[in-house]
Amino acid sequence: MESCIFCKIVRGEIPCSKVYEDDRVLAFDDIHPMAPVHVIVIPKEHVPTLLDVDAGGTDILASLFGAAQIVAKKKGIDQAGFRTVINCNEEGGQVVFHLHMHILGGKRLADELG
Ligand code: 5GP
Ligand code: ZN
């Protein structure tokens, strides 16, 4: 999608610190990290929110979670532990309307979810 920030990152129009990439997903360091490790994983395809993934279309979610495993290992936070978060719509805290998963780790995370 033309004006979407994350689509621009996929197209290389906005630079990112790439952590992992395959044919379906891209993972990069968050520009405003909330933890020592804070990586964003996105599908390369423009999907606005979690609600736009069809019930049958679980491939995209499997790709995101598969990438989360790889990212956690690459960043060395897999054994200590990490958190995956997908914010959906306004009250869920979604600011960028291109589906994405946050991977947070590198410290003991607070109990509350936000
Ligand atoms: P949301 O609140 O939508 O779940 O999270 C969006 C995330 O994307 C935020 O954590 C924000 O810091 C990150 N972000 C927004 N714009 C950019 C950008 O241009 N580059 C990178 N690397 N991260 C971004
Ligand atoms: Zn997009």
Coordinates of N, CA and C and ligand atoms in Angstrom, one line a residue:
M1 N 0.9 -1.2 0.0 CA 0.0 0.0 0.0 C 0.9 1.3 0.0
E2 N 0.6 2.2 -0.9 CA 1.4 3.3 -1.2 C 2.0 4.1 0.1
S3 N 1.0 4.5 0.9 CA 1.4 5.4 2.0 C 1.8 4.7 3.3
C4 N 1.7 3.4 3.4 CA 1.9 2.7 4.6 C 3.4 2.6 4.9
I5 N 3.7 3.0 6.2 CA 5.2 3.0 6.6 C 5.8 1.7 6.5
F6 N 5.1 0.6 6.9 CA 5.8 -0.7 6.9 C 5.9 -1.2 5.5
C7 N 4.9 -0.9 4.6 CA 5.1 -1.3 3.2 C 6.3 -0.5 2.6
K8 N 6.5 0.7 3.0 CA 7.7 1.4 2.5 C 9.0 0.8 3.0
I9 N 9.0 0.2 4.2 CA 10.1 -0.5 4.7 C 10.3 -1.8 3.9
V10 N 9.3 -2.5 3.6 CA 9.4 -3.7 2.7 C 10.0 -3.3 1.4
R11 N 9.6 -2.2 0.8 CA 10.0 -1.8 -0.5 C 11.4 -1.2 -0.5
G12 N 12.0 -1.0 0.7 CA 13.3 -0.4 0.9 C 13.3 1.1 0.8
E13 N 12.1 1.8 0.8 CA 12.0 3.2 0.7 C 12.4 3.9 2.0
I14 N 12.2 3.2 3.1 CA 12.6 3.7 4.5 C 13.5 2.6 5.0
P15 N 14.7 3.0 5.5 CA 15.7 2.1 6.0 C 15.2 1.4 7.3
C16 N 15.7 0.2 7.5 CA 15.5 -0.5 8.8 C 16.7 -1.3 9.2
S17 N 16.8 -1.6 10.4 CA 17.8 -2.5 10.9 C 17.3 -3.9 10.8
K18 N 17.6 -4.6 9.7 CA 16.9 -5.9 9.5 C 17.5 -7.0 10.4
V19 N 16.6 -7.8 10.9 CA 17.0 -8.9 11.8 C 16.8 -10.2 11.1
Y20 N 15.7 -10.3 10.3 CA 15.4 -11.6 9.6 C 14.5 -11.3 8.4
E21 N 14.6 -12.0 7.4 CA 13.8 -11.9 6.2 C 13.6 -13.2 5.5
D22 N 12.4 -13.5 5.0 CA 12.2 -14.6 4.1 C 11.2 -14.1 3.0
D23 N 10.7 -15.0 2.3 CA 9.8 -14.6 1.2 C 8.5 -14.0 1.7
R24 N 8.1 -14.3 2.9 CA 6.8 -13.8 3.4 C 6.9 -12.7 4.5
V25 N 7.9 -12.7 5.3 CA 8.0 -11.8 6.4 C 9.3 -11.1 6.5
L26 N 9.3 -9.9 7.2 CA 10.5 -9.1 7.4 C 10.5 -8.8 8.9
A27 N 11.6 -8.9 9.6 CA 11.7 -8.5 11.0 C 12.8 -7.5 11.1
F28 N 12.6 -6.4 11.9 CA 13.5 -5.3 12.1 C 13.4 -4.7 13.5
D29 N 14.5 -4.1 13.9 CA 14.5 -3.5 15.2 C 13.5 -2.3 15.3
D30 N 12.7 -2.3 16.4 CA 11.8 -1.1 16.6 C 12.6 0.2 16.7
I31 N 12.1 1.2 16.1 CA 12.8 2.5 16.2 C 12.7 3.2 17.6
H32 N 11.7 2.8 18.4 CA 11.6 3.3 19.7 C 11.5 2.1 20.7
P33 N 12.6 1.4 21.0 CA 12.5 0.2 21.7 C 12.0 0.4 23.1
M34 N 11.1 -0.6 23.5 CA 10.5 -0.6 24.9 C 11.2 -1.6 25.8
A35 N 12.2 -2.2 25.2 CA 12.9 -3.2 26.0 C 14.3 -3.4 25.3
P36 N 15.3 -4.0 26.0 CA 16.6 -4.1 25.4 C 16.6 -4.7 24.0
V37 N 15.7 -5.7 23.8 CA 15.4 -6.3 22.5 C 13.9 -6.0 22.2
H38 N 13.7 -5.3 21.1 CA 12.4 -5.0 20.6 C 12.4 -5.1 19.1
V39 N 11.8 -6.1 18.6 CA 11.8 -6.4 17.2 C 10.4 -6.4 16.7
I40 N 10.2 -5.9 15.5 CA 8.9 -5.9 14.8 C 8.9 -6.9 13.7
V41 N 7.9 -7.8 13.7 CA 7.8 -8.8 12.6 C 6.6 -8.5 11.8
I42 N 6.7 -8.3 10.5 CA 5.6 -8.0 9.6 C 5.4 -9.0 8.4
P43 N 4.2 -9.2 8.0 CA 4.1 -9.9 6.7 C 4.5 -8.9 5.6
K44 N 5.1 -9.4 4.5 CA 5.4 -8.5 3.4 C 4.2 -7.9 2.7
E45 N 3.1 -8.8 2.8 CA 1.9 -8.4 2.2 C 1.2 -7.4 3.1
H46 N 0.5 -6.4 2.6 CA -0.2 -5.4 3.4 C -1.5 -5.9 3.9
V47 N -1.5 -6.2 5.2 CA -2.7 -6.6 5.9 C -2.9 -5.6 7.1
P48 N -4.0 -4.9 7.1 CA -4.1 -3.8 8.1 C -4.1 -4.2 9.6
T49 N -4.9 -5.2 9.9 CA -5.0 -5.6 11.4 C -5.1 -7.1 11.5
L50 N -5.0 -7.6 12.7 CA -5.2 -9.0 12.9 C -6.6 -9.5 12.5
L51 N -7.6 -8.6 12.5 CA -9.0 -8.9 12.1 C -9.1 -9.2 10.6
D52 N -8.1 -8.7 9.9 CA -8.1 -8.9 8.4 C -7.5 -10.2 7.9
V53 N -7.0 -11.0 8.9 CA -6.5 -12.3 8.5 C -7.7 -13.2 8.5
D54 N -8.0 -13.8 7.3 CA -9.2 -14.7 7.3 C -9.0 -15.9 8.2
A55 N -10.1 -16.3 8.7 CA -10.1 -17.5 9.7 C -9.3 -18.6 9.1
G56 N -9.5 -18.8 7.8 CA -8.7 -20.0 7.1 C -7.3 -19.6 6.8
G57 N -7.0 -18.3 6.8 CA -5.7 -17.9 6.4 C -4.6 -17.9 7.5
T58 N -4.4 -19.0 8.0 CA -3.5 -19.1 9.2 C -2.1 -19.1 8.8
D59 N -1.8 -19.2 7.5 CA -0.4 -19.2 7.0 C 0.4 -18.0 7.5
I60 N -0.3 -16.9 7.4 CA 0.4 -15.6 7.7 C 0.8 -15.6 9.1
L61 N -0.1 -16.1 10.0 CA 0.2 -16.1 11.4 C 1.3 -17.1 11.7
A62 N 1.2 -18.2 11.1 CA 2.3 -19.2 11.3 C 3.6 -18.6 10.8
S63 N 3.6 -17.9 9.8 CA 4.9 -17.2 9.3 C 5.4 -16.3 10.4
L64 N 4.5 -15.5 11.0 CA 4.9 -14.5 12.0 C 5.5 -15.2 13.2
F65 N 4.8 -16.3 13.6 CA 5.3 -17.0 14.8 C 6.6 -17.8 14.5
G66 N 6.7 -18.3 13.3 CA 7.9 -19.0 12.9 C 9.1 -18.0 12.9
A67 N 8.8 -16.8 12.4 CA 9.9 -15.8 12.4 C 10.2 -15.4 13.9
A68 N 9.2 -15.3 14.7 CA 9.5 -15.0 16.1 C 10.5 -15.9 16.8
Q69 N 10.3 -17.2 16.5 CA 11.3 -18.2 17.0 C 12.7 -17.9 16.5
I70 N 12.8 -17.6 15.3 CA 14.1 -17.4 14.7 C 14.7 -16.1 15.3
V71 N 13.9 -15.1 15.4 CA 14.4 -13.8 15.9 C 14.8 -13.9 17.3
A72 N 14.0 -14.6 18.2 CA 14.4 -14.8 19.6 C 15.7 -15.5 19.7
K73 N 16.0 -16.5 18.9 CA 17.2 -17.3 18.9 C 18.4 -16.4 18.4
K74 N 18.1 -15.6 17.3 CA 19.2 -14.7 16.8 C 19.6 -13.7 17.8
K75 N 18.6 -13.2 18.5 CA 18.9 -12.1 19.5 C 19.3 -12.7 20.8
G76 N 19.3 -14.0 21.0 CA 19.8 -14.6 22.2 C 18.9 -14.5 23.4
I77 N 17.6 -14.3 23.2 CA 16.7 -14.2 24.3 C 15.7 -15.4 24.4
D78 N 16.0 -16.4 23.6 CA 15.0 -17.5 23.6 C 15.0 -18.3 24.9
Q79 N 16.1 -18.5 25.5 CA 16.2 -19.3 26.8 C 15.7 -18.5 28.0
A80 N 16.2 -17.2 28.0 CA 15.8 -16.4 29.1 C 14.3 -16.1 29.1
G81 N 13.8 -15.9 27.9 CA 12.3 -15.6 27.7 C 12.1 -14.3 27.0
F82 N 10.9 -14.3 26.4 CA 10.5 -13.1 25.6 C 9.0 -13.1 25.6
R83 N 8.5 -12.0 25.0 CA 7.0 -11.8 24.9 C 6.7 -11.4 23.4
T84 N 5.6 -12.0 22.9 CA 5.1 -11.6 21.6 C 3.8 -10.8 21.8
V85 N 3.6 -9.7 21.1 CA 2.4 -8.9 21.3 C 1.9 -8.5 19.9
I86 N 0.6 -8.6 19.7 CA 0.0 -8.0 18.5 C -1.1 -7.1 18.9
N87 N -0.9 -5.8 18.7 CA -1.9 -4.8 19.1 C -2.9 -4.7 18.0
C88 N -4.2 -4.6 18.3 CA -5.3 -4.5 17.3 C -6.2 -3.4 17.6
N89 N -6.3 -2.5 16.6 CA -7.2 -1.3 16.7 C -6.8 -0.4 17.8
E90 N -7.6 0.7 17.9 CA -7.2 1.8 18.8 C -7.0 1.5 20.2
E91 N -8.0 0.9 20.9 CA -7.8 0.6 22.3 C -6.8 -0.5 22.6
G92 N -6.5 -1.3 21.5 CA -5.4 -2.2 21.7 C -4.0 -1.6 21.5
G93 N -4.0 -0.3 21.2 CA -2.7 0.4 21.1 C -2.1 0.3 19.7
Q94 N -2.9 -0.1 18.7 CA -2.3 -0.1 17.3 C -2.2 1.3 16.7
V95 N -0.9 1.6 16.3 CA -0.7 2.9 15.7 C -0.4 2.8 14.2
V96 N 0.3 1.7 13.9 CA 0.6 1.4 12.5 C -0.3 0.4 12.0
F97 N -1.1 0.7 11.0 CA -2.1 -0.2 10.5 C -1.6 -1.1 9.3
H98 N -0.6 -1.8 9.7 CA 0.0 -2.9 8.9 C 0.3 -4.0 9.9
L99 N -0.4 -5.1 9.8 CA -0.3 -6.1 10.9 C 1.2 -6.3 11.3
H100 N 1.5 -6.4 12.6 CA 2.8 -6.6 13.0 C 2.8 -7.2 14.4
M101 N 3.9 -8.0 14.7 CA 4.1 -8.6 16.0 C 5.3 -8.0 16.6
H102 N 5.1 -7.6 17.9 CA 6.3 -7.1 18.7 C 6.9 -8.3 19.4
I103 N 8.2 -8.3 19.4 CA 9.0 -9.3 20.1 C 9.8 -8.5 21.1
L104 N 9.6 -8.8 22.4 CA 10.2 -8.0 23.5 C 11.0 -8.9 24.4
G105 N 12.2 -8.5 24.8 CA 12.9 -9.3 25.7 C 14.2 -8.6 26.1
G106 N 15.1 -9.4 26.8 CA 16.4 -8.8 27.2 C 16.3 -8.3 28.6
K107 N 15.1 -8.3 29.2 CA 15.0 -8.0 30.7 C 13.8 -8.7 31.2
R108 N 13.6 -8.7 32.5 CA 12.3 -9.2 33.1 C 11.2 -8.2 32.8
L109 N 10.2 -8.6 32.0 CA 9.2 -7.7 31.6 C 8.1 -7.6 32.7
A110 N 7.5 -6.4 32.8 CA 6.5 -6.1 33.8 C 5.3 -7.1 33.6
D111 N 4.6 -7.3 34.7 CA 3.5 -8.3 34.7 C 2.3 -7.8 33.8
E112 N 2.1 -6.4 34.0 CA 1.0 -5.9 33.3 C 1.2 -5.9 31.8
L113 N 0.2 -5.9 31.0 CA 0.3 -5.9 29.5 C 0.2 -4.5 29.0
G114 N 0.0 -3.5 29.7 CA 0.0 -2.2 29.2 C -1.2 -1.4 29.7
Ligands
5GP1 P1 1.9 -0.4 17.3 O1 1.7 0.6 18.4 O2 1.2 0.0 16.0 O3 1.6 -1.8 17.7 O4 3.4 -0.4 17.1 C1 4.1 0.3 16.0 C2 5.5 0.2 16.3 O5 6.2 0.5 15.1 C3 6.0 1.1 17.4 O6 6.6 0.4 18.4 C4 7.0 2.1 16.7 O7 8.1 2.5 17.5 C5 7.4 1.3 15.5 N1 7.7 2.1 14.3 C6 6.9 3.1 13.8 N2 7.5 3.6 12.7 C7 8.7 2.9 12.5 C8 9.7 3.0 11.6 O8 9.7 3.8 10.6 N3 10.8 2.2 11.7 C9 10.8 1.3 12.8 N4 11.9 0.5 12.8 N5 9.9 1.1 13.7 C10 8.8 2.0 13.6
ZN2 ZN 1.5 -1.8 4.7

